[in-house]
mmCIF file of C-alpha atoms in Angstrom:
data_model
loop_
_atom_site.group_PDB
_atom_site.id
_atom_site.type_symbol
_atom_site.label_atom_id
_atom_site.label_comp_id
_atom_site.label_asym_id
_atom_site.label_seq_id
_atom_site.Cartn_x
_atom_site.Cartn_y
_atom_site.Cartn_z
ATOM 1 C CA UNK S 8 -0.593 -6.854 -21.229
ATOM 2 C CA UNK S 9 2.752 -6.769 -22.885
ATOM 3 C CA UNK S 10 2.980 -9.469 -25.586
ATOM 4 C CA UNK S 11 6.916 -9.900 -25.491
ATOM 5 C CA UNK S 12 6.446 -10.518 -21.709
ATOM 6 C CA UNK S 13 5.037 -13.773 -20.384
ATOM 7 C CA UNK S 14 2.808 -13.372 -18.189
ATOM 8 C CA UNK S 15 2.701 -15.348 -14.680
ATOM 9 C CA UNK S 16 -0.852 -15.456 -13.354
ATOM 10 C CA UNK S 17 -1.640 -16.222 -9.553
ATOM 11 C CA UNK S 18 -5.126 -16.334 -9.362
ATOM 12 C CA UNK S 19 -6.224 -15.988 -5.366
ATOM 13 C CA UNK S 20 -10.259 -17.331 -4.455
ATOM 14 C CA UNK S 21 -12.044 -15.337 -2.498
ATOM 15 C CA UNK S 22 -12.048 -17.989 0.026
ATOM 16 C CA UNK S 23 -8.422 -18.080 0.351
ATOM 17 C CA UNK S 24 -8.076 -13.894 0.345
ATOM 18 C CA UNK S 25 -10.295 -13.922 3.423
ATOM 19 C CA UNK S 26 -8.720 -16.601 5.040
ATOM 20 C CA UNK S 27 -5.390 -14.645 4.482
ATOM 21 C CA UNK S 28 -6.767 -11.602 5.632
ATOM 22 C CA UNK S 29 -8.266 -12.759 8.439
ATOM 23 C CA UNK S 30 -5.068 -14.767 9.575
ATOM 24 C CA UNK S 31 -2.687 -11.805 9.151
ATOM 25 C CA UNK S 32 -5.465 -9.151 10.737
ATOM 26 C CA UNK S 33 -5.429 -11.675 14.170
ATOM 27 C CA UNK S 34 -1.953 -11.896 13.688
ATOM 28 C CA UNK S 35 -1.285 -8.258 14.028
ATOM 29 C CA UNK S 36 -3.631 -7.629 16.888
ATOM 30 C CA UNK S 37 -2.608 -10.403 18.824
ATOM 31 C CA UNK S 38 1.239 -9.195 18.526
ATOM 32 C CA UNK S 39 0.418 -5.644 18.878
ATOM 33 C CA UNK S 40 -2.708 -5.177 20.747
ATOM 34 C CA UNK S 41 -2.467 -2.128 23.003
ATOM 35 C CA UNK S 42 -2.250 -2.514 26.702
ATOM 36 C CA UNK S 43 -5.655 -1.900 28.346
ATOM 37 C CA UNK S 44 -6.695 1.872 28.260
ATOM 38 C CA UNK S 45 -9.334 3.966 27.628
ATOM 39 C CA UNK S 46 -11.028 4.132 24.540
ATOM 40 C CA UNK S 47 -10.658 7.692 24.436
ATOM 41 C CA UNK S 48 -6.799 6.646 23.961
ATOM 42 C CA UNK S 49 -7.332 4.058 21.921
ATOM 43 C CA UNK S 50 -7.973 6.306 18.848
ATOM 44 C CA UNK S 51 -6.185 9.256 18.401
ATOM 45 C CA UNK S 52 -5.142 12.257 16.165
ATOM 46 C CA UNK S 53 -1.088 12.464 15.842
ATOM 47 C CA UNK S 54 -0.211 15.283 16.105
ATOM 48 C CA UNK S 55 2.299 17.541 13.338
ATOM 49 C CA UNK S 56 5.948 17.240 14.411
ATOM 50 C CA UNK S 57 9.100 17.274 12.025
ATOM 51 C CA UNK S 58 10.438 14.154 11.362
ATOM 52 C CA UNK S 59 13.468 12.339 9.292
ATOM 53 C CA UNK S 60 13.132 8.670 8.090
ATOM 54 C CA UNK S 61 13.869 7.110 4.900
ATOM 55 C CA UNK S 62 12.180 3.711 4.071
ATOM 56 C CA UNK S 63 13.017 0.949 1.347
ATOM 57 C CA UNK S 64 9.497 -0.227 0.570
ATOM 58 C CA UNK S 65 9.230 -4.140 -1.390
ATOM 59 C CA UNK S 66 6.850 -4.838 -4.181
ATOM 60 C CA UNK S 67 3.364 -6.119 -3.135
ATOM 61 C CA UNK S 68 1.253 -8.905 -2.858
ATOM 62 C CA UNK S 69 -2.460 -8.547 -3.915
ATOM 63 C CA UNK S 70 -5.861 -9.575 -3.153
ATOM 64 C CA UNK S 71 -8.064 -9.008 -5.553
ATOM 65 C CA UNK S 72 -12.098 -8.796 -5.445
ATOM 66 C CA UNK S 73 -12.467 -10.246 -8.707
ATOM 67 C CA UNK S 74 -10.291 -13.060 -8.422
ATOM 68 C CA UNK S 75 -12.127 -15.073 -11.479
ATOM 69 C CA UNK S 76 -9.905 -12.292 -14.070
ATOM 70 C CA UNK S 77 -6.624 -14.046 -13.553
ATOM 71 C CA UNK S 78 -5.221 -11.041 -12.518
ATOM 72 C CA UNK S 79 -1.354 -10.955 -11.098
ATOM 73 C CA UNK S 80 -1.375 -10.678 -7.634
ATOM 74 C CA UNK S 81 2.547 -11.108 -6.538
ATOM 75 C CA UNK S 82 3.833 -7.308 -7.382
ATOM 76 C CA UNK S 83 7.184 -7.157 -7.403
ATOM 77 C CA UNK S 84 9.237 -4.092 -7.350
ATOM 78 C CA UNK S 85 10.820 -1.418 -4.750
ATOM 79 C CA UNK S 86 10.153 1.807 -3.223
ATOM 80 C CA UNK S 87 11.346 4.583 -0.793
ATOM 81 C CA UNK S 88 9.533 6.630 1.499
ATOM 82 C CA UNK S 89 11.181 9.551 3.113
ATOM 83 C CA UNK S 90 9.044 10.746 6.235
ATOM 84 C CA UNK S 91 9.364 14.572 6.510
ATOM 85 C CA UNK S 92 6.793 14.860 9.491
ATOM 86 C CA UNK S 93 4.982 12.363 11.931
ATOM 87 C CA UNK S 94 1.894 12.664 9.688
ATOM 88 C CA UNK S 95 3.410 12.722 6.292
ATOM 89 C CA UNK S 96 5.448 10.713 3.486
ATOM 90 C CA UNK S 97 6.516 11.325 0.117
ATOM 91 C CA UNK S 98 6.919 7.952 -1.575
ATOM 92 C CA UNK S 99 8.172 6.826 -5.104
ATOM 93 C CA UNK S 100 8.750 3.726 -6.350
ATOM 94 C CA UNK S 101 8.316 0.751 -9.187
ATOM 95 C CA UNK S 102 6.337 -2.743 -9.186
ATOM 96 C CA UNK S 103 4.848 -5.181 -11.738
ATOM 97 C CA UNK S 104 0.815 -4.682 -11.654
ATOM 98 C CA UNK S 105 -2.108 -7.029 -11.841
ATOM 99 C CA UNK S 106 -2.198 -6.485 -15.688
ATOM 100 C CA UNK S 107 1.296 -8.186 -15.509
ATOM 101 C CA UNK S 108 2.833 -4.212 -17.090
ATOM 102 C CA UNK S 109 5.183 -2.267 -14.981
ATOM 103 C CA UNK S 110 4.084 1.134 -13.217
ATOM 104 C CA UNK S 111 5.670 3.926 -11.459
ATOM 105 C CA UNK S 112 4.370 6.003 -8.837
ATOM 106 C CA UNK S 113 4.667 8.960 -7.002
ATOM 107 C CA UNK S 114 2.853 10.394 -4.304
ATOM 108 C CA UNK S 115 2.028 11.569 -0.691
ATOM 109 C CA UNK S 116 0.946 9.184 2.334
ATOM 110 C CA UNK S 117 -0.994 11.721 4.671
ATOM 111 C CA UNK S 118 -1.929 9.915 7.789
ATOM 112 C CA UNK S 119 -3.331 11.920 10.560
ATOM 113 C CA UNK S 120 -5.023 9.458 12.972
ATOM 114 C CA UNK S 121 -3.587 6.057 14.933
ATOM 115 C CA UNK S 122 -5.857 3.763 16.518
ATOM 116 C CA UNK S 123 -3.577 1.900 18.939
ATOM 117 C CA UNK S 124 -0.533 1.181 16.904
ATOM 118 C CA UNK S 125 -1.782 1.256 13.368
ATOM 119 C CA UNK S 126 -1.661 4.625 11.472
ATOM 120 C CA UNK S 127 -4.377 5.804 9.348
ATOM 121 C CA UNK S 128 -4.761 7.683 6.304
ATOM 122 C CA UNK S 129 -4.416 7.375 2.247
ATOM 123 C CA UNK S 130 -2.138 8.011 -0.332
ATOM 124 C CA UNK S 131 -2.450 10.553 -2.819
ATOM 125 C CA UNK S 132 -0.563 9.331 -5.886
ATOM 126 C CA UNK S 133 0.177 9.805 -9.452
ATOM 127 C CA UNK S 134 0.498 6.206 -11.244
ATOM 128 C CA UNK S 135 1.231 4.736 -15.007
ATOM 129 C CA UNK S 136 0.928 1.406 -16.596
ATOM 130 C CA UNK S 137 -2.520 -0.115 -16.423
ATOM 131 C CA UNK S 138 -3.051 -0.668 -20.038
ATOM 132 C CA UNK S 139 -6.744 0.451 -19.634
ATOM 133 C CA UNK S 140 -6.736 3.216 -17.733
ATOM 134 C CA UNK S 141 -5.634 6.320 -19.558
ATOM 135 C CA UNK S 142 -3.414 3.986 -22.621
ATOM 136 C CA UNK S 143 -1.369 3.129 -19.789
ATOM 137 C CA UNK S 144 -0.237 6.723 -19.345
ATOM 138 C CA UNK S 145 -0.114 8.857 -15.903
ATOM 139 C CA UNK S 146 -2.750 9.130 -13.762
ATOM 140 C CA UNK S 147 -3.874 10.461 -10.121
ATOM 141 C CA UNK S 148 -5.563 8.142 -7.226
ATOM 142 C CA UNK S 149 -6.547 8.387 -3.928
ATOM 143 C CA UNK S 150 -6.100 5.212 -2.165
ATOM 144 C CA UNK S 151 -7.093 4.707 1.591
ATOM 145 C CA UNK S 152 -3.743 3.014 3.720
ATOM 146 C CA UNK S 153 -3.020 1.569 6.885
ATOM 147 C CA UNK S 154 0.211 1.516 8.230
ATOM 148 C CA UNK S 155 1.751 -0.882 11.568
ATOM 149 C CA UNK S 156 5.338 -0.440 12.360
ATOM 150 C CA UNK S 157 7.769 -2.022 14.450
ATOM 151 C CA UNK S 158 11.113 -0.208 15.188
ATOM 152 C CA UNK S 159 12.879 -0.739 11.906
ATOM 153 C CA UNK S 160 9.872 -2.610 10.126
ATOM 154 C CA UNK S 161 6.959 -1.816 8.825
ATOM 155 C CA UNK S 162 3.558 -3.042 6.787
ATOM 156 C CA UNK S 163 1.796 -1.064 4.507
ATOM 157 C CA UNK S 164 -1.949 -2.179 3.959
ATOM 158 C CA UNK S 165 -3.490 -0.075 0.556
ATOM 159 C CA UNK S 166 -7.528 -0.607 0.414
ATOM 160 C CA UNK S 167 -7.319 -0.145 -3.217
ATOM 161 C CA UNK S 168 -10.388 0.882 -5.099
ATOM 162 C CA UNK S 169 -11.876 -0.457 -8.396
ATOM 163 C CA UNK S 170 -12.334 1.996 -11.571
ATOM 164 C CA UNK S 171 -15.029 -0.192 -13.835
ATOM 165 C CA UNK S 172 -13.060 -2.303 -16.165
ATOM 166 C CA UNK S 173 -9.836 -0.168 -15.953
ATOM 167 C CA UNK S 174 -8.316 -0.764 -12.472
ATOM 168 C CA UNK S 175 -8.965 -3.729 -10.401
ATOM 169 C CA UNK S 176 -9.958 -3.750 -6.253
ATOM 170 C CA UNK S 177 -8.398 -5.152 -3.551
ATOM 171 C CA UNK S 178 -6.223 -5.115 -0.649
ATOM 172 C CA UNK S 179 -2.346 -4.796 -1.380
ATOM 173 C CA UNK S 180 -0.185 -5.700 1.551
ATOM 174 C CA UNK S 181 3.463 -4.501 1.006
ATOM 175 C CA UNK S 182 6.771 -4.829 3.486
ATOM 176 C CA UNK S 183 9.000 -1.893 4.903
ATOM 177 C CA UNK S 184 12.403 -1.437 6.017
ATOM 178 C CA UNK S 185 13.847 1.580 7.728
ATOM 179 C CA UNK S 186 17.347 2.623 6.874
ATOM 180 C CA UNK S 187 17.924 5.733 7.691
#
């Protein structure tokens, strides 16, 4: 952590990340549940096509599986996302991590397959700024997303894995806008 930065913690329990979970996973299905159909069109491979759409992405909010480390889960900051095809993104972008230090990352979001409305994939990034991992310095990652969108809206779910005492697990939820 930085020293000439205070540091806000937000500790989450486990109790209250799966109650938050669960309410904003019934949530989404409930709004967005598929009509009836087969299950054979239930899941589904999207298929390559070009495509033009810019999104302004927010910071994230964090729920951490060790939630007794007092790690930082409101992540502030702003991204962009420019979708050059229906199954790919290139993203960039800036937030305040769980170590309370600020990181940049770049990357790709390939995601191939939809299952009802949600897309499905992972993001393929280059990240700095976790004091442990690396000195803080540039690494890659490969972090499984989940995407639901709404005309000119859009939630990003990361499933972000742990790297033993270097980078911490859990689920980051962050909001979308479109604006172009």
């Amino acid at each position: 952590m930085n020293p000439t930065r205070t540091a806000i913690q937000t500790p989450i329990s486990n109790a209250t990340a799966s109650a938050t979970l669960a309410c904003i996973a019934a949530c989404l299905g409930a709004l967005l549940a598929p009509a009836p159909a087969a299950a054979e069109d239930l899941f589904r491979k999207i298929e390559h096509a070009p495509a033009s759409e810019v999104w302004l992405d927010s910071g994230f909010a964090t729920f951490h599986v060790d939630d007794d480390k007092g790690l930082n889960g409101r992540n502030p900051g702003a991204g962009l996302e420019y979708r050059f095809s229906s199954t790919m993104s290139a993203t960039a972008g800036r937030f305040l991590n769980s170590d309370n230090d600020h990181t940049v990352y770049a990357g790709v979001i390939y995601q191939p397959y939809q299952i009802g409305p949600v897309r499905l994939g992972a993001v393929f990034a280059a990240l700095n700024g976790y004091p442990k991992m690396r000195d803080g310095g540039w690494f890659p990652a490969l972090i499984p997303t989940a995407t639901i969108e709404y005309k000119r809206v859009g939630v990003n779910l990361a499933f972000v894995p742990g790297y033993k005492d270097k980078l911490h697990a859990g689920v980051s939820v962050q909001l979308k806008f479109r604006v172009w």
